[in-house]
Short mmCIF file of C-alpha atoms and ligand atoms in Angstrom, two decimals:
data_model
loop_
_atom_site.label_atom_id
_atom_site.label_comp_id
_atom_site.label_asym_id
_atom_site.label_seq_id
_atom_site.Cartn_x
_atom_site.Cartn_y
_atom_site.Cartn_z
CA UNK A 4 6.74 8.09 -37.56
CA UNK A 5 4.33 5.06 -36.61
CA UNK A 6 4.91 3.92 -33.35
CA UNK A 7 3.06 1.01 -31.91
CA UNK A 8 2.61 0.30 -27.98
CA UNK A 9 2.94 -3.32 -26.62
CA UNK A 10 1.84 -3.62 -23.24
CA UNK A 11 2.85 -6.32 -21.37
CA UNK A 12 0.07 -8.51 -19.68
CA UNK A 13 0.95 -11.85 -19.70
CA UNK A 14 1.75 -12.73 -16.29
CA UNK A 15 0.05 -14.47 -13.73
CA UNK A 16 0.56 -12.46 -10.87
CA UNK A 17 0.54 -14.86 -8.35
CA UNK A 18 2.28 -13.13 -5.62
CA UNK A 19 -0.24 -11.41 -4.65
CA UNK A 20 -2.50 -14.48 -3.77
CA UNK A 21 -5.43 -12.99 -5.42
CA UNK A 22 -7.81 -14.98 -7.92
CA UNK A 23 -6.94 -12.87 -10.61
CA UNK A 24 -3.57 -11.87 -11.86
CA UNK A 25 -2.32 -8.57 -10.66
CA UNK A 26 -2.60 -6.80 -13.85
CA UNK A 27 -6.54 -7.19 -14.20
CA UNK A 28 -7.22 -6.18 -10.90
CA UNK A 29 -9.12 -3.06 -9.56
CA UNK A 30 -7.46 0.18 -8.89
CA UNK A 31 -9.99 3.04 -8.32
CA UNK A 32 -12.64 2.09 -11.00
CA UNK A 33 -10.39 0.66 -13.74
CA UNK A 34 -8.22 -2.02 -13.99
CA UNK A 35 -4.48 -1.51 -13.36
CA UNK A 36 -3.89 -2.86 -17.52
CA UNK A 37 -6.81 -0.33 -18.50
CA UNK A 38 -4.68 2.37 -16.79
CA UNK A 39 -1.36 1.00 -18.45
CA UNK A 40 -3.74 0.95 -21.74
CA UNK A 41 -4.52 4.23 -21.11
CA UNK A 42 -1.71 6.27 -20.33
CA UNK A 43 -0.57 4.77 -24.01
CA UNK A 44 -3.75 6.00 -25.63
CA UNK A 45 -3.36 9.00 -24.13
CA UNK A 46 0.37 9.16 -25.65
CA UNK A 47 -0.23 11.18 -29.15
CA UNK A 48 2.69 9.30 -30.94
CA UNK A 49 1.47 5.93 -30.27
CA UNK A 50 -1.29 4.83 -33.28
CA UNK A 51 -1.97 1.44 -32.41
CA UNK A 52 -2.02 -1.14 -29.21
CA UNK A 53 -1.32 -4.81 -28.49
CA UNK A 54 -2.01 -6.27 -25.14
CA UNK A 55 -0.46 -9.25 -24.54
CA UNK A 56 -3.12 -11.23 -21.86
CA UNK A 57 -2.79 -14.75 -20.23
CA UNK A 58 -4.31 -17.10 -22.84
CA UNK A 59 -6.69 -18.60 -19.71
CA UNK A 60 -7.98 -14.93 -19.21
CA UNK A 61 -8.07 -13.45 -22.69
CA UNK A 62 -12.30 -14.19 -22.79
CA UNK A 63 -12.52 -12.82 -18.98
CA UNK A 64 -14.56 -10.05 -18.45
CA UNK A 65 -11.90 -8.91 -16.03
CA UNK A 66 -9.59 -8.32 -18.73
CA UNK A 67 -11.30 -6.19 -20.90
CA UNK A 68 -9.79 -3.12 -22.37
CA UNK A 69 -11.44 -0.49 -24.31
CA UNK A 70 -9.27 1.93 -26.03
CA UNK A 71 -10.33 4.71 -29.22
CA UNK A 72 -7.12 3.55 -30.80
CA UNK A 73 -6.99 0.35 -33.02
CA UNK A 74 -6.18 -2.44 -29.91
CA UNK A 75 -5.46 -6.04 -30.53
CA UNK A 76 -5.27 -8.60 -27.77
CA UNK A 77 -3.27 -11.66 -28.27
CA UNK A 78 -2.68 -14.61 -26.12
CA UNK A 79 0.83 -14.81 -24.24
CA UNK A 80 3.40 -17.45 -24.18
CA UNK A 81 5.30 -18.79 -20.74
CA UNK A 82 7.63 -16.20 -20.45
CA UNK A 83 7.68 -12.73 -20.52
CA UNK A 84 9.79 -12.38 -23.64
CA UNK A 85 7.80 -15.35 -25.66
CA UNK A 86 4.06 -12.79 -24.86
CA UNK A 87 6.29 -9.68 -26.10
CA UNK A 88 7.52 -11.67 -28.97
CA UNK A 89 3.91 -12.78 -29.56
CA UNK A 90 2.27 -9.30 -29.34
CA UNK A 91 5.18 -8.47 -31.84
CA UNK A 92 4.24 -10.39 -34.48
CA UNK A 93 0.67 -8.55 -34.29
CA UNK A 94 2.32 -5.64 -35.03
CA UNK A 95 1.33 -3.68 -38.15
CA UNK A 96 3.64 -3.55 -40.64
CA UNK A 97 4.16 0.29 -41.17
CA UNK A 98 5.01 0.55 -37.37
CA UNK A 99 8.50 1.99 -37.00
CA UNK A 100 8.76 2.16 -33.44
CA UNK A 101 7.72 -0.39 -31.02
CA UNK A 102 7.52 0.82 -27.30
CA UNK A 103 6.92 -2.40 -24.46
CA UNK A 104 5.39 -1.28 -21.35
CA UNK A 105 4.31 -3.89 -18.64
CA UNK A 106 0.95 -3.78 -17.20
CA UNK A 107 1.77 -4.04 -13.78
CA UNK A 108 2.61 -0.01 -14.02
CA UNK A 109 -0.24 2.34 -14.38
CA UNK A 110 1.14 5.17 -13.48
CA UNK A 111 3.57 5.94 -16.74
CA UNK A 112 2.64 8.93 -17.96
CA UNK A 113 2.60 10.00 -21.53
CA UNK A 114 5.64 12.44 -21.45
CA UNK A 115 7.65 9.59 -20.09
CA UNK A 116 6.34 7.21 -23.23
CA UNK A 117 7.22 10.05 -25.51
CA UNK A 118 10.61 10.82 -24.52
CA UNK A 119 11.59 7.10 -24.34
CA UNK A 120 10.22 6.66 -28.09
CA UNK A 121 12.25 9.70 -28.91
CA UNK A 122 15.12 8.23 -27.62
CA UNK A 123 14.65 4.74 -29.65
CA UNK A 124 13.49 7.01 -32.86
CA UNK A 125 17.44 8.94 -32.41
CA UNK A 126 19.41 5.81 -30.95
CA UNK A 127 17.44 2.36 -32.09
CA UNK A 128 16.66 1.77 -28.14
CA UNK A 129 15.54 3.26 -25.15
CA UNK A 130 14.75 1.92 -21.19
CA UNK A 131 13.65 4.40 -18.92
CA UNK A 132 15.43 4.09 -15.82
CA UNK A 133 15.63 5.53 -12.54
CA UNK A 134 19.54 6.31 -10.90
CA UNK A 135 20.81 4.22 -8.23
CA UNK A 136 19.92 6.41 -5.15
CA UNK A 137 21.06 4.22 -2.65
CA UNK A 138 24.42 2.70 -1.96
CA UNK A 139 24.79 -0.64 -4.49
CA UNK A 140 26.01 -3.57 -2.95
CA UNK A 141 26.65 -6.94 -4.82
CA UNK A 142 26.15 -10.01 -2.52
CA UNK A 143 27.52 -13.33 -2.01
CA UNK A 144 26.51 -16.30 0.18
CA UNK A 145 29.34 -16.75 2.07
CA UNK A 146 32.45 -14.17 2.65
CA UNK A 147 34.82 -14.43 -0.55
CA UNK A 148 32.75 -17.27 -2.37
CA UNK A 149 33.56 -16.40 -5.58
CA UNK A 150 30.52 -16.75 -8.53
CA UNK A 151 28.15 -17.50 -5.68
CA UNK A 152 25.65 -15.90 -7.24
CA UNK A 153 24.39 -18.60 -9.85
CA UNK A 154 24.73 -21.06 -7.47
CA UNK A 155 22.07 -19.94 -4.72
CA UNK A 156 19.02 -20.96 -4.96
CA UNK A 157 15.59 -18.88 -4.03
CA UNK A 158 15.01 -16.18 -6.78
CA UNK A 159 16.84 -12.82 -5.91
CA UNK A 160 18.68 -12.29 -3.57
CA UNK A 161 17.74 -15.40 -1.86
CA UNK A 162 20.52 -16.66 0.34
CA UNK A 163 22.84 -14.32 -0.69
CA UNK A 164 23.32 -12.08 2.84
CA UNK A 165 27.01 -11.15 2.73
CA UNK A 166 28.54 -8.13 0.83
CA UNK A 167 31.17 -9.33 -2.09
CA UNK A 168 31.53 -5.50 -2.79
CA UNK A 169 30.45 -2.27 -3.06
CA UNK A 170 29.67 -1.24 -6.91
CA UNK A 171 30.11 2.66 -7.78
CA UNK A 172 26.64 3.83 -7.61
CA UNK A 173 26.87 6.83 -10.16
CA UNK A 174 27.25 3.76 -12.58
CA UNK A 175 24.08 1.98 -11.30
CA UNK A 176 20.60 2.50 -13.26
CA UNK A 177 17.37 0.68 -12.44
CA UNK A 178 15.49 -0.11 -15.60
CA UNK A 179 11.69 0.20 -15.67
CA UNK A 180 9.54 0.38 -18.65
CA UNK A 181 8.61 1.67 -20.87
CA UNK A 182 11.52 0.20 -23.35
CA UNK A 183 11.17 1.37 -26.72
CA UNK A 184 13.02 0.21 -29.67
CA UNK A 185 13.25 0.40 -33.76
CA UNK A 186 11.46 -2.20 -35.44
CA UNK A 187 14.53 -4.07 -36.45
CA UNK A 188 16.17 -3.70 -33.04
CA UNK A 189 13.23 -5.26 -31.12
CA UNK A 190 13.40 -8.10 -33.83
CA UNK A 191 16.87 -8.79 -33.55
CA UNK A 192 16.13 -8.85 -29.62
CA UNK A 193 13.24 -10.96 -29.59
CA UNK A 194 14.83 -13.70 -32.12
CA UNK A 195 18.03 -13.94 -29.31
CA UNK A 196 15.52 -14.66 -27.22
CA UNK A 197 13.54 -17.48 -29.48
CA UNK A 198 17.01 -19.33 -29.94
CA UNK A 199 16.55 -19.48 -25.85
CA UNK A 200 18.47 -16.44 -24.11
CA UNK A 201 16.90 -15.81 -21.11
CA UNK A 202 16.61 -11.89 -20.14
CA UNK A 203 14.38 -10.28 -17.59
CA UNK A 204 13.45 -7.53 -20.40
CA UNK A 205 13.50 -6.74 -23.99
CA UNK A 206 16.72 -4.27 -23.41
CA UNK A 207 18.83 -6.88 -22.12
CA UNK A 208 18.24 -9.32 -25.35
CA UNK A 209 18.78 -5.85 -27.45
CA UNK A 210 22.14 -5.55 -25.18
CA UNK A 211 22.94 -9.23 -25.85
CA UNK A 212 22.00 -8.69 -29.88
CA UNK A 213 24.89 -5.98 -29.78
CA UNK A 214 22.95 -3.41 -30.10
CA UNK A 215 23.30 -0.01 -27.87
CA UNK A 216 20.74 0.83 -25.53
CA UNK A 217 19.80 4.35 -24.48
CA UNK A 218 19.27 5.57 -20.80
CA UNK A 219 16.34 7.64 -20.60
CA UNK A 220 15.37 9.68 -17.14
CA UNK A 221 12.44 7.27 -15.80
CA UNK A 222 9.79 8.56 -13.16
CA UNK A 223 9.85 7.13 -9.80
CA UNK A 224 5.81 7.55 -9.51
CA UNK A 225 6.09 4.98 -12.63
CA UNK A 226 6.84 1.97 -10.00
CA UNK A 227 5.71 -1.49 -10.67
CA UNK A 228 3.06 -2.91 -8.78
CA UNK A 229 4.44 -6.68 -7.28
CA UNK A 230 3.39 -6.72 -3.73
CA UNK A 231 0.42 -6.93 -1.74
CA UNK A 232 1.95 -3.14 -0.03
CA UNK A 233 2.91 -1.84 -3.51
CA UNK A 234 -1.04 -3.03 -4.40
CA UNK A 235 -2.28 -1.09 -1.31
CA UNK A 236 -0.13 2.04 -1.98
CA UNK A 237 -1.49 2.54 -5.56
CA UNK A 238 -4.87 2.48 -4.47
CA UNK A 239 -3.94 4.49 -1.37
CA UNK A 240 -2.54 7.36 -4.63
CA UNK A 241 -6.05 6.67 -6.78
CA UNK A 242 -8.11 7.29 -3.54
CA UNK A 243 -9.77 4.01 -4.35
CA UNK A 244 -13.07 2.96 -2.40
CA UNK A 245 -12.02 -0.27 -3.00
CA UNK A 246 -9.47 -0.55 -0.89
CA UNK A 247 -5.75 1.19 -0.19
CA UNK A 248 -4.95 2.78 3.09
CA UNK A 249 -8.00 4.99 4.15
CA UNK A 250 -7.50 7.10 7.46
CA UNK A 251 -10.89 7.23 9.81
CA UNK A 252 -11.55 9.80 12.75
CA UNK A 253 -13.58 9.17 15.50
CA UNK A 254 -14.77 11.35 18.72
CA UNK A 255 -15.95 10.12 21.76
CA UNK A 256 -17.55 11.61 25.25
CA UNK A 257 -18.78 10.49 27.92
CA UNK A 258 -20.12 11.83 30.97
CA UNK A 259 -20.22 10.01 34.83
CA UNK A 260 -22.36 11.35 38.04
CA UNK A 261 -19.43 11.06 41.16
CA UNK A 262 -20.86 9.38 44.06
CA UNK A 263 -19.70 7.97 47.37
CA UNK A 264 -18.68 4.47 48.05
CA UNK A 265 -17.60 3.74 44.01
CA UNK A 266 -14.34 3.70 43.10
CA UNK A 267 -12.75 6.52 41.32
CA UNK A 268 -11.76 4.30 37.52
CA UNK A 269 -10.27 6.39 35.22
CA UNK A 270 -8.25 4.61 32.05
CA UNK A 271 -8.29 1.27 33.64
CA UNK A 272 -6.64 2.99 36.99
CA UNK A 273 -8.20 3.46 40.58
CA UNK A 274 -7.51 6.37 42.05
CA UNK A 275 -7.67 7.12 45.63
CA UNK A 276 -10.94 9.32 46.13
CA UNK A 277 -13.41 9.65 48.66
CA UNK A 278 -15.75 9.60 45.64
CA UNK A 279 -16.65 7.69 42.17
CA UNK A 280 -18.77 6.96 38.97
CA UNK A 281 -22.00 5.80 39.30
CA UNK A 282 -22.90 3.68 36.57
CA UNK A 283 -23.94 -0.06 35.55
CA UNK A 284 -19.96 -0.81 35.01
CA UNK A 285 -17.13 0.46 36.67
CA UNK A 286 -18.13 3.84 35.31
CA UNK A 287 -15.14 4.58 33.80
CA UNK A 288 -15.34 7.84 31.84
CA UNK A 289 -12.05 7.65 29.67
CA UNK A 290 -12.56 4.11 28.74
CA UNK A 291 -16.05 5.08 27.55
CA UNK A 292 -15.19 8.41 25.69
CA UNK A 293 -11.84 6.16 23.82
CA UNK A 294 -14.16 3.29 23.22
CA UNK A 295 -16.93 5.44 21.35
CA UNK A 296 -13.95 7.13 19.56
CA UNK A 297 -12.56 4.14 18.59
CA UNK A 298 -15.81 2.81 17.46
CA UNK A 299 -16.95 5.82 15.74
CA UNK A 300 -13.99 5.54 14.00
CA UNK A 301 -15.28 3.23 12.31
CA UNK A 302 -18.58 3.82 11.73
CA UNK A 303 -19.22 0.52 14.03
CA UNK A 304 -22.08 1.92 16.17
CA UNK A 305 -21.30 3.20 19.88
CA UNK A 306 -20.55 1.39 23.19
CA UNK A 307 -24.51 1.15 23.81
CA UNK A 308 -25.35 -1.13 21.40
CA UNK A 309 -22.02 -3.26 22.10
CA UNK A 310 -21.98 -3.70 25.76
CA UNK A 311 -26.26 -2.52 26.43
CA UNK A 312 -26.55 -1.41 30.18
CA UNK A 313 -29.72 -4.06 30.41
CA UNK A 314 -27.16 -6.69 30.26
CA UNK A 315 -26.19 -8.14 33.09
CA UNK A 316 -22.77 -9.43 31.77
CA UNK A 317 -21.17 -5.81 31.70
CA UNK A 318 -22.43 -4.97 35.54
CA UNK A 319 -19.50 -3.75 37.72
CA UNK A 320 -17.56 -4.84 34.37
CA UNK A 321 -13.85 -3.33 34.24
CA UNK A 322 -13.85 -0.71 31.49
CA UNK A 323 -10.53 -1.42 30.08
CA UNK A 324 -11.42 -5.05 29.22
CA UNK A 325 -14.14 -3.39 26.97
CA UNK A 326 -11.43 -1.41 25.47
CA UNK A 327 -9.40 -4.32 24.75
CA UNK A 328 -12.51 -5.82 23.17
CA UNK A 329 -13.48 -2.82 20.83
CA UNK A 330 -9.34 -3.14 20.22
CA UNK A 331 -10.14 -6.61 18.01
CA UNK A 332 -13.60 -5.61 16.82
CA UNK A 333 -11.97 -2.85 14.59
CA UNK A 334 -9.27 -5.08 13.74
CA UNK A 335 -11.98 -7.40 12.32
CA UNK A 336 -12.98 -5.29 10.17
CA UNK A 337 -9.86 -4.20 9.06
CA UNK A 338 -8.40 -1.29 11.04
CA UNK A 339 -5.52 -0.44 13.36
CA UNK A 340 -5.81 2.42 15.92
CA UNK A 341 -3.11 4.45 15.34
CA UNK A 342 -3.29 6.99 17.99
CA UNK A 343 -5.50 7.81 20.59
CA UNK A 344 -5.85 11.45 22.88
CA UNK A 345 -8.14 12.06 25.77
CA UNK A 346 -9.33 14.96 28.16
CA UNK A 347 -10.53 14.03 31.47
CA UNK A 348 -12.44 16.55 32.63
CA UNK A 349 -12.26 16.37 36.53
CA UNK A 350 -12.21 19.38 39.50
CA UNK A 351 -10.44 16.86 42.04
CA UNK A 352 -8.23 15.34 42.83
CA UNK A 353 -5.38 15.79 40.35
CA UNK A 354 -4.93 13.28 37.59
CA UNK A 355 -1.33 14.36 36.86
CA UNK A 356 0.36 11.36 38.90
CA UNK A 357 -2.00 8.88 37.14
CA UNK A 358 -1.93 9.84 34.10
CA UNK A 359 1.04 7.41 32.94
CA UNK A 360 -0.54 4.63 34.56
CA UNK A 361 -3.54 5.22 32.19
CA UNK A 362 -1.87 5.84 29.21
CA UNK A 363 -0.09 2.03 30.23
CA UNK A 364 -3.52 0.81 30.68
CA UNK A 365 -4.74 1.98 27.77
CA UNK A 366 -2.48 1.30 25.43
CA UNK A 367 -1.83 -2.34 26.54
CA UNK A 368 -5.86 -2.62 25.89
CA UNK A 369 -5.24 -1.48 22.33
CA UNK A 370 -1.70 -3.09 21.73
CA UNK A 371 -0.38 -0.11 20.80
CA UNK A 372 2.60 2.08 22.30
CA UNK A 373 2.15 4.26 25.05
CA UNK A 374 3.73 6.43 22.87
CA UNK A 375 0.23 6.67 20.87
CA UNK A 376 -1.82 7.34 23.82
CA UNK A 377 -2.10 10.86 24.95
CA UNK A 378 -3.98 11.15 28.25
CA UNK A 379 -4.51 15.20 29.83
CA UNK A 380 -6.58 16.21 32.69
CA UNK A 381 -8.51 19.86 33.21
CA UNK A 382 -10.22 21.26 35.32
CA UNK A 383 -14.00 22.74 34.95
CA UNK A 384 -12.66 26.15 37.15
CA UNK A 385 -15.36 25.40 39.34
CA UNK A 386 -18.37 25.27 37.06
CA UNK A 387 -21.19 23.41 36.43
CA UNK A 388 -21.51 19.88 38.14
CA UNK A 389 -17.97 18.87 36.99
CA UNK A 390 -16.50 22.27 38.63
CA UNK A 391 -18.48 21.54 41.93
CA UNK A 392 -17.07 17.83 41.56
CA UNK A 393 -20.28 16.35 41.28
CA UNK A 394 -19.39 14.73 37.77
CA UNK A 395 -16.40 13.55 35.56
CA UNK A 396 -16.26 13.80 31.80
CA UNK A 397 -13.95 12.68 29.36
CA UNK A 398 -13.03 13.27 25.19
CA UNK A 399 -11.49 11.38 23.18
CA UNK A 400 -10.25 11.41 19.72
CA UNK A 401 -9.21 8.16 18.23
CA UNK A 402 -7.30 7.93 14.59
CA UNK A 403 -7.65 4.64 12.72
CA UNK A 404 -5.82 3.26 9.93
CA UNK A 405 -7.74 0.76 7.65
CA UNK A 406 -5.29 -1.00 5.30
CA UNK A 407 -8.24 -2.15 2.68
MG1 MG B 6 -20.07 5.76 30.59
#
């Protein structure tokens, strides 16, 4: 059996607001088509490859693909089912099977190619699809408008916010691709479409042609990428450099002598103390040791070379403020703290009644949720400087959560 693998490229991709359409963009090292391209070559029933590419981009050295298996690339039309119909006709003649799979989802794998051409090979056509897993509800614009559907504007689902009813789910299937489909099938399809029936894929114009369409089990890991979070979560799942959601750890310490006449400053609160930090700020220990974990984080140097001690702008400056500054450097460069937990290290007094004060502080500095500041105080059991309350130390840990 010859089977012959169309992937879908066509589109524009312009929901994404990047430069380059979706499909040619990078996902750990290779483009999200090359992956599409790929997980086809890697299919052993499927001999030969067209990509269907925007005509604008065909020359681009973004889309390239490379592929050991004969691979034509042929410009697309306007619509999705004018570039299949296009990469049809460069079809070899001895191909039997023809199986469509859009670029925009690199993560089919080659069993799920195989059993969907198996399918077409037994049945004439074949969708993967995933079951409804959710409740299905159909939706109107207003309560008991009937065929309001057609009339809203917006795309889908625009405007349409009230329940009409509630379908039977076990009946509900979500298609994705790939769609595979004898030779005469897809042709039958794809001229319904040409005489100007608008479907959203090749299975629906083989529905409308009359002829019956297989279900076969789909893979949720095969999603589609469309938004800027589905873009973000693939590369997240390839570990790309480039981008995705990286986690970053950071530790911080810091380490004040107590003296008398300073206030005692600890997370942005004063607590009553006949002793307090020495130091060219307020000397406030837990501020420090969250600011250098918040900056080590991410691997944006220390408070030192931030806020220097020789400069006279930080003297007697409140500690928290600093915090709140660090706060938007990291979200510069394109991080959110996402949790932050400190030890003060103190003899006396107790920080216990303070300590949800601080976390307040604190997490107001870092507009987060108190609920992602953990503050906890020990004792030194009476040794070294800190146990003879001659110092107070503080650690912190700060998590970060960089969503490029
Ligand atoms: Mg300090």
């Amino acid at each position: 059996m010859h089977v012959a693998g169309i992937v879908a490229a066509g589109g524009r991709g312009t929901r994404l607001g990047t430069p380059v359409p979706k499909q040619l963009l990078d996902l750990g090292g290779r483009s999200i088509l090359q992956r599409a391209v790929d997980a086809l070559e890697a299919t052993a029933g499927v001999q030969e490859l067209v990509v269907v590419l925007p005509p604008e981009w065909i020359d681009h050295p973004a889309a390239a693909v490379s592929a050991a298996k004969p691979l034509v690339r042929v410009p697309g039309g306007a619509r999705r089912q004018e570039s299949v119909a296009r990469g049809f006709r460069s079809v070899s003649a001895q191909a039997e099977i023809v199986v469509v799979h859009d670029a925009a989802r690199p993560f089919v794998t080659p069993a799920l190619i195989e059993r969907t051409v198996a399918a077409a090979a037994e049945s004439g056509a074949a969708v993967a699809a995933l079951p409804a897993r959710d409740t299905v509800k159909e939706a109107q614009s207003a309560p008991g408008v009937e065929g309001a559907r057609a009339a809203v504007p917006g795309g889908p689902g625009g405007g349409l916010r009230w329940v009409r009813r509630t379908l039977p789910r076990e009946t509900i299937f979500l298609a994705q691709t790939p769609q595979a489909f004898r030779r005469d099938v897809l042709r039958d399809a794809l001229a319904l479409g040409e005489k100007g029936v608008e479907a959203t894929d090749e299975a629906m114009l083989a529905e409308l042609a009359g002829h019956p369409v297989r279900l076969v089990e789909g893979d949720p890991g095969n999603f589609k990428i469309t938004t800027e979070a589905d873009l973000a979560y693939a590369r997240w799942l390839v570990g790309s450099p480039a981008g995705g959601w990286t986690m970053r750890v950071g530790v911080g310490y810091d380490v004040h002598r107590l003296v008398a006449g300073r206030a005692l400053v600890l997370g942005g609160v004063t607590i009553p103390f006949e002793r307090g930090p020495a130091g060219h700020s307020d000397g406030d220990a837990v501020c420090h040791a969250v600011i250098d974990a918040v900056l080590g984080a991410a691997a944006a140097g220390d408070i030192g070379s931030h806020f220097p001690d020789s400069d006279e702008r930080w003297r007697g400056a409140a500690s928290v403020e600093l915090v709140r500054s660090v706060g938007c450097k990291v979200r510069d460069r394109g991080f959110r703290v996402a949790n932050v937990d400190v030890v003060v290290m103190l003899e006396r007094p107790k920080i216990g009644p303070y300590v949800a004060a601080m976390r307040a502080a604190l997490a107001a500095a870092l507009e987060l949720s108190e609920e992602c500041i953990s503050v906890k105080g020990k004792t030194q059991e009476g040794l070294g400087p800190i146990g003879t309350g001659d110092a107070v130390a503080a650690q912190a840990v700060a998590l970060l959560v960089g969503s490029r």
